[in-house]
Coordinates of C-alpha atoms in Angstrom, one line a residue:
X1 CA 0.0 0.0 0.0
X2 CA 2.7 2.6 0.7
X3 CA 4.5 1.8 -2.3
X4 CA 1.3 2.5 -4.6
X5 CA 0.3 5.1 -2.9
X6 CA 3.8 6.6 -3.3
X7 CA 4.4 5.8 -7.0
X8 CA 0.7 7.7 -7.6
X9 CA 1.9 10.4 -5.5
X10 CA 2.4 12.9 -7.8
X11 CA -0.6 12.7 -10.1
X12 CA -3.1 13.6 -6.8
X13 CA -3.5 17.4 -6.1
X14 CA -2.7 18.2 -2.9
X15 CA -4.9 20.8 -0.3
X16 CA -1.5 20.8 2.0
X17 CA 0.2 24.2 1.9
X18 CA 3.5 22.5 3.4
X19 CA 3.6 20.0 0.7
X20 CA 3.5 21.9 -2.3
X21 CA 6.8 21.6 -4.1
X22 CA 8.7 20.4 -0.9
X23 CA 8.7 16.3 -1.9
X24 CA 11.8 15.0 -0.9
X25 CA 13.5 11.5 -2.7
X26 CA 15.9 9.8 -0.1
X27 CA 17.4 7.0 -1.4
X28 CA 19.1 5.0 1.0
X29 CA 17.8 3.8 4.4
X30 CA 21.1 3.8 6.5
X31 CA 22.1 6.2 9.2
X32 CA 22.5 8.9 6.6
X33 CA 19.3 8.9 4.9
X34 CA 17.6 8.3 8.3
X35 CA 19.1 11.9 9.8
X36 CA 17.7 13.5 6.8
X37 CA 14.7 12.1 6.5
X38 CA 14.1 13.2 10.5
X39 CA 15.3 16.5 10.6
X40 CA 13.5 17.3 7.1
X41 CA 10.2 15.7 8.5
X42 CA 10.3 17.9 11.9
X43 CA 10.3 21.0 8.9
X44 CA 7.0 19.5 7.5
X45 CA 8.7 18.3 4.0
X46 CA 7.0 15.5 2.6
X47 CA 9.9 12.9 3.4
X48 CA 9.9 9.4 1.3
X49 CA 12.5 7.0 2.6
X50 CA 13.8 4.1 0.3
X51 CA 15.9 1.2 1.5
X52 CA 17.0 -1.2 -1.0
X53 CA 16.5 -3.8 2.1
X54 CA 14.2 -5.0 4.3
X55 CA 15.9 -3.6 6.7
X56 CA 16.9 0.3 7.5
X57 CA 20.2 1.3 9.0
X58 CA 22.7 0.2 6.3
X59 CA 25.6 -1.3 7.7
X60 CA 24.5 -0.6 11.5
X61 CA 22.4 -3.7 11.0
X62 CA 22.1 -7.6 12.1
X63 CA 20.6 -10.6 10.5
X64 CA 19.5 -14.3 11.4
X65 CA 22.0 -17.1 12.1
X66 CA 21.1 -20.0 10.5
X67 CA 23.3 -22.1 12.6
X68 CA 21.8 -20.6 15.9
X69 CA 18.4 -18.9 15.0
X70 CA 19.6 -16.4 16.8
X71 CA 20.1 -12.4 15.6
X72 CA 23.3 -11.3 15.1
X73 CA 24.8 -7.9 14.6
X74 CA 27.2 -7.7 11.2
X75 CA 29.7 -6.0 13.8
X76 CA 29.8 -4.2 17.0
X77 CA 28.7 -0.7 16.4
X78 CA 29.4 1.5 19.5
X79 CA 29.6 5.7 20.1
X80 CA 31.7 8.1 22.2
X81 CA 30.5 10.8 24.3
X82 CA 31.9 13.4 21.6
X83 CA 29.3 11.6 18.8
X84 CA 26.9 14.5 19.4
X85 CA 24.9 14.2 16.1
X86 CA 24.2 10.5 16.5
X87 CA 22.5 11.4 20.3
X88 CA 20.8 13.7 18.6
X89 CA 19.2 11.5 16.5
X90 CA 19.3 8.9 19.0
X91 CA 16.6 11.2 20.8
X92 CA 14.8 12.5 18.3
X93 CA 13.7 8.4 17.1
X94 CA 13.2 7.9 20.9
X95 CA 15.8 4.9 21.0
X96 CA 18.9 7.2 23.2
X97 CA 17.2 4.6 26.3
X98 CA 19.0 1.9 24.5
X99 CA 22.8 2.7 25.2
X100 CA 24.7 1.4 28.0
X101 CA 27.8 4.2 29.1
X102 CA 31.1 2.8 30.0
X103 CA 33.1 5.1 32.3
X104 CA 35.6 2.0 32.1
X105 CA 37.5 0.4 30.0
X106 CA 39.7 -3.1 30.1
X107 CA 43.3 -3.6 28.6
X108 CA 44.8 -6.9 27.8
X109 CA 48.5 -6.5 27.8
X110 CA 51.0 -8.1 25.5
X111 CA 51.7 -10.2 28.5
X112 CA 48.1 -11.0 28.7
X113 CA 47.3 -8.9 32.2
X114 CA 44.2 -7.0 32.6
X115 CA 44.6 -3.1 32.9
X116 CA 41.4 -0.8 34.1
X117 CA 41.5 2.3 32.4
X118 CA 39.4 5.4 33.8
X119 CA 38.9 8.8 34.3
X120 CA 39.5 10.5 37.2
X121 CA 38.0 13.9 39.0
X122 CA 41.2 15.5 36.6
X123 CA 39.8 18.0 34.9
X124 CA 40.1 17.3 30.6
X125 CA 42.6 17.1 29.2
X126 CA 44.0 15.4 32.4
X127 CA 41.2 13.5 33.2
X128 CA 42.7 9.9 31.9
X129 CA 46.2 11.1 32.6
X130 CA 46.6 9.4 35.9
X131 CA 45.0 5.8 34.4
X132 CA 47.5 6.3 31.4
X133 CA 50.7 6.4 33.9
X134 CA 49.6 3.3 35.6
X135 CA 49.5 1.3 32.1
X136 CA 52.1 -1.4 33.0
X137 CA 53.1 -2.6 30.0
X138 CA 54.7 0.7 28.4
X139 CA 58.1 1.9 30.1
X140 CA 58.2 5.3 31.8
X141 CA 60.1 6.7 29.0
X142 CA 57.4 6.0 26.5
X143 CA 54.8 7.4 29.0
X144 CA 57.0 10.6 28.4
X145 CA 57.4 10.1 24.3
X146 CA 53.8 9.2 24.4
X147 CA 52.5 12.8 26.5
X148 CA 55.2 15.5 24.4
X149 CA 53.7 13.4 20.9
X150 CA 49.5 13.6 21.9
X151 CA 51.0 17.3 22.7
X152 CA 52.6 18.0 19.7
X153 CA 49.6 16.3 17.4
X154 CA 46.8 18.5 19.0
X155 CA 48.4 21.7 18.8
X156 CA 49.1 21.1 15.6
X157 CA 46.8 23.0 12.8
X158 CA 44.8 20.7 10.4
X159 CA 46.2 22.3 7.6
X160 CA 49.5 21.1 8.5
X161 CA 48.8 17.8 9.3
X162 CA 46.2 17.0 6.4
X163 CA 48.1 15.3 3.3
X164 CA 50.6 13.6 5.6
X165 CA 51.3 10.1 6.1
X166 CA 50.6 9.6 10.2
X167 CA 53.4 6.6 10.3
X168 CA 55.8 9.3 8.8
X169 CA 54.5 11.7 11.3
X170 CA 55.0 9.3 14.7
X171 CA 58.7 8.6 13.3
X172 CA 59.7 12.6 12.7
X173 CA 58.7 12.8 16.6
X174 CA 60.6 9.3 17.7
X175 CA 57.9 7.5 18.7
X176 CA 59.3 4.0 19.7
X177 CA 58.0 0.9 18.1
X178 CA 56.3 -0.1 21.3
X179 CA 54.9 2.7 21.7
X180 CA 53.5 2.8 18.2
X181 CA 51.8 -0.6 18.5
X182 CA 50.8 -0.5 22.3
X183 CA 49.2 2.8 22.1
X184 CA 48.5 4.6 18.5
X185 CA 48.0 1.4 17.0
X186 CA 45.4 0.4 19.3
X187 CA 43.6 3.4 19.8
X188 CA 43.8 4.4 15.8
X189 CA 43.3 0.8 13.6
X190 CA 40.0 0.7 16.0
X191 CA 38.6 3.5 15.4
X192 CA 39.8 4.3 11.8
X193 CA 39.9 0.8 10.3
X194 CA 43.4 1.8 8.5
X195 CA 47.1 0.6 9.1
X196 CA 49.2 3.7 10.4
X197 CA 50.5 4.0 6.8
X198 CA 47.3 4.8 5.5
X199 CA 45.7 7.2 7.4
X200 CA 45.8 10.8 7.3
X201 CA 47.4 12.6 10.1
X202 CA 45.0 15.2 10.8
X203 CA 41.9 12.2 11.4
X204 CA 44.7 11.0 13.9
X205 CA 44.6 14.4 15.0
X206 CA 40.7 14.4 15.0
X207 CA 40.7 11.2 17.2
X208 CA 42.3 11.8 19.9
X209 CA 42.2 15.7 20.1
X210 CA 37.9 15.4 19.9
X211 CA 38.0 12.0 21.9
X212 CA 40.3 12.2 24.7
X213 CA 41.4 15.7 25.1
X214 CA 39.0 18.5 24.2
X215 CA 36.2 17.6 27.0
X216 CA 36.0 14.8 29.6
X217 CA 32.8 13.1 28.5
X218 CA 34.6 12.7 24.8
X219 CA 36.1 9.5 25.6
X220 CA 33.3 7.5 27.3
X221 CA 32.3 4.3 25.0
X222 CA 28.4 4.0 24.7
X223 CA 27.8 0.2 23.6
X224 CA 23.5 -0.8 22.3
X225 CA 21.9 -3.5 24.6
X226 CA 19.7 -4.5 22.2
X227 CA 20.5 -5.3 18.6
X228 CA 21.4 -3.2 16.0
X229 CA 18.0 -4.5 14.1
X230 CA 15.9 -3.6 16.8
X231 CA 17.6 -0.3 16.9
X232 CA 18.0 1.4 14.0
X233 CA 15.2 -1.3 11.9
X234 CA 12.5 -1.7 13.7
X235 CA 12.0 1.2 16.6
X236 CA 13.2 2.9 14.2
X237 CA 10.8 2.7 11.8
X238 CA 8.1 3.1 13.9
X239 CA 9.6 6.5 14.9
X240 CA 10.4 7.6 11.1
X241 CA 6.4 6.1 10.4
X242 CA 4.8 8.4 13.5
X243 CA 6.9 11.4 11.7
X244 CA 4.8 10.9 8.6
X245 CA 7.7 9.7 6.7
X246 CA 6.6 7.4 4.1
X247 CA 9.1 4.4 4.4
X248 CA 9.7 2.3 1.7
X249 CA 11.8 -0.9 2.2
X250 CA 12.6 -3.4 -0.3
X251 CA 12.2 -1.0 -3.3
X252 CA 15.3 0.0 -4.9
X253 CA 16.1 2.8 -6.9
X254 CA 18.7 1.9 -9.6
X255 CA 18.9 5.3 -11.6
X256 CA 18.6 8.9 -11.9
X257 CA 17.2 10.4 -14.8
X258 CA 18.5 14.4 -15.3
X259 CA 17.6 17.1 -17.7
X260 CA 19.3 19.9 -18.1
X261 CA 20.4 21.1 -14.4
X262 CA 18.1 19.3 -12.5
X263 CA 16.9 15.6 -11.6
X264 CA 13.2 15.2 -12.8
X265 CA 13.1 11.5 -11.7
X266 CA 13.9 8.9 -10.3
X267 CA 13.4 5.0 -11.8
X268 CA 13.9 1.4 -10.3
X269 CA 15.0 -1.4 -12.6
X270 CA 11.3 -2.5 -13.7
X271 CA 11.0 1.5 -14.8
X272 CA 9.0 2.5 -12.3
X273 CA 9.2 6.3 -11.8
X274 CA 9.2 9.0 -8.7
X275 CA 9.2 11.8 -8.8
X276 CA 10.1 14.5 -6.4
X277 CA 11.5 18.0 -5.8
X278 CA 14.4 17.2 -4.1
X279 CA 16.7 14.2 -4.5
X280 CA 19.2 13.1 -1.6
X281 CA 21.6 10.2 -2.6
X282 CA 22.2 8.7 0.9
X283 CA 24.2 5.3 -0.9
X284 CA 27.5 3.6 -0.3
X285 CA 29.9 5.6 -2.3
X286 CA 30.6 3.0 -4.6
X287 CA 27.0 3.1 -6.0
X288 CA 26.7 6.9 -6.4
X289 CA 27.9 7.3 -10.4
X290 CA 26.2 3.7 -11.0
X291 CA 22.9 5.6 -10.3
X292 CA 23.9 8.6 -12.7
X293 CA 23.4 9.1 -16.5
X294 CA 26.7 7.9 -18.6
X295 CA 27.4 11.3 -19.8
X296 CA 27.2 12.6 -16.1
X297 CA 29.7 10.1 -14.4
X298 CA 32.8 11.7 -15.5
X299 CA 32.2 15.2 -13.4
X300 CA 34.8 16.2 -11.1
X301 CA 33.0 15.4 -8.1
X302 CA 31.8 12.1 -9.4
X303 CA 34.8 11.2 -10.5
X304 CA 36.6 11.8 -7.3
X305 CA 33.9 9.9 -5.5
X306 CA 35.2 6.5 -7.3
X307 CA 38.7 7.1 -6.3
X308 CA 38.1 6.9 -2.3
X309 CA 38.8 3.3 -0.8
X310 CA 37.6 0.9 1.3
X311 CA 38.6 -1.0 4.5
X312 CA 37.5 -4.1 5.8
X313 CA 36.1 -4.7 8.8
X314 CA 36.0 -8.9 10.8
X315 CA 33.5 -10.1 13.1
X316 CA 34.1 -13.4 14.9
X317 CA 31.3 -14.8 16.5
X318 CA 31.4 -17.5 19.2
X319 CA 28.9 -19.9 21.0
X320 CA 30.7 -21.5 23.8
X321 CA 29.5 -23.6 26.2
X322 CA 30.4 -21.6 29.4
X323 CA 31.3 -18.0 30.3
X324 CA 35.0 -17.2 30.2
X325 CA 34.9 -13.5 31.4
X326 CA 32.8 -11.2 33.4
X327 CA 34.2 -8.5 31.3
X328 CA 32.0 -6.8 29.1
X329 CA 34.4 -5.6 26.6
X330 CA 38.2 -5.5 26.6
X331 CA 40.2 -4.4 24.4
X332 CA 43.6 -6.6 23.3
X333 CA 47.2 -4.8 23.2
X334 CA 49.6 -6.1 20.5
X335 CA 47.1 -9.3 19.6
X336 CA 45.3 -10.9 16.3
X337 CA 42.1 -10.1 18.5
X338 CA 41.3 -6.1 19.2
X339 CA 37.9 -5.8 21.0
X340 CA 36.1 -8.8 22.2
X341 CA 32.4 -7.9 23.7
X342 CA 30.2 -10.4 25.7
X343 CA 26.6 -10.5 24.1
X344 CA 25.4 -12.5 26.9
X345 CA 23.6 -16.1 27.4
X346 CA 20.9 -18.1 25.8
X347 CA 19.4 -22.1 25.4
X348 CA 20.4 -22.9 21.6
X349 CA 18.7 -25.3 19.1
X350 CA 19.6 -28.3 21.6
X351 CA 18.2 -26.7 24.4
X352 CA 21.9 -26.5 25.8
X353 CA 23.3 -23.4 27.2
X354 CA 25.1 -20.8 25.2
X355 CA 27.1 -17.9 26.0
X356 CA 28.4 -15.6 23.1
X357 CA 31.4 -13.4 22.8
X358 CA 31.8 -11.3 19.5
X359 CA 35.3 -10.8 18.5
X360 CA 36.2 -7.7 16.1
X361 CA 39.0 -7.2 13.6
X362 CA 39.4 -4.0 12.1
X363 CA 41.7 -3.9 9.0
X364 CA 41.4 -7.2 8.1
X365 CA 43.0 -7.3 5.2
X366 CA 45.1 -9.8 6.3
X367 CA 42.3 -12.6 7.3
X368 CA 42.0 -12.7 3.8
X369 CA 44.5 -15.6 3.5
X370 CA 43.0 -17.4 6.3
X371 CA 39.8 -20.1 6.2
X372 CA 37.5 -19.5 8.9
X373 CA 38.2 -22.4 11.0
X374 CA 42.1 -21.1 11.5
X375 CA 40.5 -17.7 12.3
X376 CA 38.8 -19.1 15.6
X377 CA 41.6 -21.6 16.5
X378 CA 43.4 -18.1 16.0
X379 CA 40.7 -16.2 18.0
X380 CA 40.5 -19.0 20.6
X381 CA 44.0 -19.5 21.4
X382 CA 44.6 -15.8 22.6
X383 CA 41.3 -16.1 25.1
X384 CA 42.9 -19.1 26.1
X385 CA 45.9 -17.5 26.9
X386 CA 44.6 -14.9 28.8
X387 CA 40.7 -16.8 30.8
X388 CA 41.9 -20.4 32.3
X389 CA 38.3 -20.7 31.7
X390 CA 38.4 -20.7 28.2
X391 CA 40.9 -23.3 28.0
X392 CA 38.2 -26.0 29.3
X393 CA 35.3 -24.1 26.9
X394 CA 34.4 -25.9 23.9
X395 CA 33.3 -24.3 20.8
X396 CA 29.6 -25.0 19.7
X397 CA 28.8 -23.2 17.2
X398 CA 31.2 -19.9 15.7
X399 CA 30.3 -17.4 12.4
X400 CA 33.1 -15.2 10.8
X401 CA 31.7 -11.9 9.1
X402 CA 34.1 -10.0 7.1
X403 CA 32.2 -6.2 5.8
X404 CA 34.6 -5.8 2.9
X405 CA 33.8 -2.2 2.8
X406 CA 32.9 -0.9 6.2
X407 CA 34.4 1.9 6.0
X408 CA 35.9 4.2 3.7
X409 CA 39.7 4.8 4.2
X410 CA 40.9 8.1 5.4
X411 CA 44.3 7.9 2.9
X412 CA 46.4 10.8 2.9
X413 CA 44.5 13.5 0.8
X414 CA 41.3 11.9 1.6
X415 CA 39.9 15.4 2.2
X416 CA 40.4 16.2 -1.5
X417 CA 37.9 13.4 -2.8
X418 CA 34.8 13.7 -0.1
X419 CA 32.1 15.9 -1.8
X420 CA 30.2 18.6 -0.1
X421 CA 26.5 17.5 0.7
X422 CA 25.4 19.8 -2.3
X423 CA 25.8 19.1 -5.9
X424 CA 26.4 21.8 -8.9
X425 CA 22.7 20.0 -9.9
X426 CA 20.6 22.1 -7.7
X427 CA 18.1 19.5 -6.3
X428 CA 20.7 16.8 -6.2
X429 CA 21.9 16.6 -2.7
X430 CA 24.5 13.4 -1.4
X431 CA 24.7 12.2 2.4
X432 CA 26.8 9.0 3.5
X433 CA 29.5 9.1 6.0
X434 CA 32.3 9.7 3.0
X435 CA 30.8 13.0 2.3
X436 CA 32.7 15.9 3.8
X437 CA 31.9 16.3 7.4
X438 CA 35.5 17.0 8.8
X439 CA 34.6 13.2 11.0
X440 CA 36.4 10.3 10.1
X441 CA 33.9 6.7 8.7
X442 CA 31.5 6.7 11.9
X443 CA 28.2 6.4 12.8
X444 CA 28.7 9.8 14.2
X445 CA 29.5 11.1 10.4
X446 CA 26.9 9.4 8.7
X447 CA 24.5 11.2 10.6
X448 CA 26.1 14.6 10.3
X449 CA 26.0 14.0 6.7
X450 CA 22.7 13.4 6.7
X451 CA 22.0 16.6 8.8
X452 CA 24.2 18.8 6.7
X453 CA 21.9 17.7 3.3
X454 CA 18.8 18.7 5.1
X455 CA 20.1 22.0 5.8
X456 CA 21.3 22.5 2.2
X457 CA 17.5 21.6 1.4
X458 CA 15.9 23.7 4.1
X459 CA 17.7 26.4 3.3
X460 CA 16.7 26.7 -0.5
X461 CA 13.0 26.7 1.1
X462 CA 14.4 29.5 3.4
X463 CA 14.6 27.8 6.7
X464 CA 17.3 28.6 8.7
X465 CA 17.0 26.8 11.9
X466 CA 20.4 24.7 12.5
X467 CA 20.0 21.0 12.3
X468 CA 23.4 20.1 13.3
X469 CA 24.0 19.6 17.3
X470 CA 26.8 21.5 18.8
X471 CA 30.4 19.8 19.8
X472 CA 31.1 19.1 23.2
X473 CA 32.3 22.0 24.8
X474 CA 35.9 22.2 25.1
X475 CA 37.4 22.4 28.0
X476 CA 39.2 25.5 29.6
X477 CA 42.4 23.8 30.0
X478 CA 41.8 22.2 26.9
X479 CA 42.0 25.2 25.1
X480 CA 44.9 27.2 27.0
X481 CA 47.0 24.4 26.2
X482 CA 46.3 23.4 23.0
X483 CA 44.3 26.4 21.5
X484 CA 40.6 27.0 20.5
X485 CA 38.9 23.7 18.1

């Protein structure tokens, strides 16, 4: 019924004065597409949401094991305190009740001890300077190479830093080896996805400085407790559904037709048309020029749209047969393994019971050459090493995801392909974390994306109001030592 009633949409005269030539075309039902869709809603635009999937929330989504029944998310998805936009959002779809804050975190050291890291009444940026001098598996002269390099890196201007090669960067400034792979290894291939060699030194710079430095709530890891389905699918779509968005799953839209300098329509592969007076391509990046005319593909800003990469991204799911950890989440120092989280206990198909750990390897490249069963013997042997209780646990049932393109990489220059949210076609707007939003590939992003397209479109209906949420504040000492954001 919605899809009919949508297709027919614009051959029925309508008695609505805030729906008269303000018919919005997002296609794309992930984080990106979801922003815009809300904020343009709350503005009374006549919002139509397509989602090539059943499911919304792109790649912040789960599916059904068959091996287990059970739902699984395709990998751990989790904020930060300094992800502003994304609580936004959180709050306006009524879901922010669904986040668990850690003030904690857990180390596993190369020697396999567990290290509590936390912030203390310090104000920022000292607050997780007295946790960071108790790390017992960096020497104190590190600890000092380590505090004069975070120094160095967030006084330093963007400009400066953008361009450069961050492993180039850590050596100018004699960073030891340990150092680089017990500290900005571990903080950075997590949250980037990218070997030091391959990421741009100001998103280091944007890490750490907006993280762990500029305000004390910045660092603080908000994990879901339910899964990423239920979150951003299905409470979701109830939300987007009670806005008046007109949600349309399953439909894909394959192309644009342009004339001129504007998109008159758009056209799945069975040519069925919609139209609309405003087009928002919220789509992986690799699929943006594959839904544009020939003769339009080989425009600057298309063209440097295909030369942005991919990383991938490993999830290693395990069923054991007893709990090996009352940990939560921990994260691994110089290990195969870099996060493992505990998604709790259930009775599987053999009424036995279950207890599930998820496992996540960011720049996986390297699994690549590796079958899934030496993966978790992999995997396995490191909890081994560091749980006696995993040593006695046998392995029920395991499932290895590998996102090939879960994020795009932030290469040296990366700044020089991302687009701006508006097009030089007028009613052709793009969202997607790999648009320029200054944030590195995060949920966090892909939301500000979205946001920043629905103020380019509420602004050509001249509505000013701001959509995006403000940064964390920074921090008074924050900004007499290292200068104003």
């Amino acid at each position: 019924n919605h899809t009919f009633s949508f297709t027919i949409l614009h051959t029925v005269p309508s008695n609505s004065q805030t729906s008269i030539n303000r018919r919005v075309c997002i296609i794309g039902g992930g984080l990106a597409g979801i922003a815009c869709a809300t904020a343009l809603a709350e503005h009374g635009f006549e919002v139509s949401l397509y989602e090539a999937r059943k499911h919304l929330g792109g790649r912040a989504g789960s599916y059904q094991d068959q091996g287990s029944n059970e739902i699984i998310d395709n990998c751990q998805h989790v904020s930060m305190g300094c992800c502003t936009n994304l609580q936004k959002l959180c709050r306006q779809l009524g879901i922010a009740d669904s986040f668990e804050t850690q003030k904690q975190l857990h180390f596993i050291s190369p020697d396999n001890q567990i290290t509590s890291f936390g912030e203390s009444w310090l104000p920022a940026p000292f607050h997780l300077s007295l946790a960071f001098w108790r790390l017992p598996y960096l020497s104190f002269q590190d600890k000092k190479l380590f505090a004069s390099g975070v120094k160095a890196l967030a006084k330093a201007p963007y400009s400066e830093l953008r361009g450069e090669k961050f492993s180039d960067w850590l050596h100018e400034r004699h960073q030891s080896p340990e150092l680089i792979n017990r500290i900005w290894e571990v903080v950075l291939v997590s949250s980037l996805s990218e070997s030091l060699e391959r990421i741009d030194a100001a998103y280091a710079k944007k890490v750490f400085f907006d993280g762990f430095l500029a305000n004390r709530k910045g660092w603080r890891v908000e994990i879901p407790d339910v899964s990423l389905d239920d979150l951003y699918s299905q409470r979701t779509l109830s939300a987007l559904q009670e806005m008046q968005v007109n949600v349309l799953p399953n439909r894909r839209l394959r192309r644009l037709e342009i004339a001129g300098n504007k998109v008159i329509q758009a056209a799945d592969s069975n040519d069925n048309y919609v139209e609309a007076d405003e087009y928002v391509l919220a789509v992986p990046h690799h699929q943006v020029t594959q839904m544009l005319p020939t003769e339009r593909r080989d425009h600057p800003l298309f063209a440097a749209i295909d030369k942005i990469e991919t990383a991938p991204i490993s999830s290693v799911h395990l069923w054991l047969d007893r709990r090996i950890t009352d940990l939560k989440h921990a994260v691994f120092v110089e290990k195969f393994s870099q996060w493992i989280f505990s998604r709790g206990s259930s009775k599987n198909k053999e009424n036995k019971q279950t207890h599930r750990y998820q496992i996540v390897i960011s720049a996986s490249r390297n699994l690549s050459n590796m079958n899934h069963d030496e993966i978790v013997e992999t995997v396995m042997n490191e909890l081994k090493e560091v749980w006696a209780s995993a040593r006695e646990a046998n392995v029920l049932h395991f499932r290895v995801i590998t996102e090939k393109r879960a994020v795009f990489s932030v290469t040296p220059g990366i700044d020089e392909l991302r687009a701006s949210q508006a097009t030089h076609i007028p009613n052709l707007h793009l969202a997607g974390d790999w648009t320029s939003t200054n944030w590195p590939a995060t949920m966090e992003g892909a939301v500000r994306s979205g946001y920043l397209a629905a103020e380019n479109i509420l602004r050509k209906y001249d509505i000013k109001n701001p959509v995006l949420a403000p940064d964390l504040k920074q921090s008074v000492l924050s900004r007499l030592i290292f200068g104003k954001r």
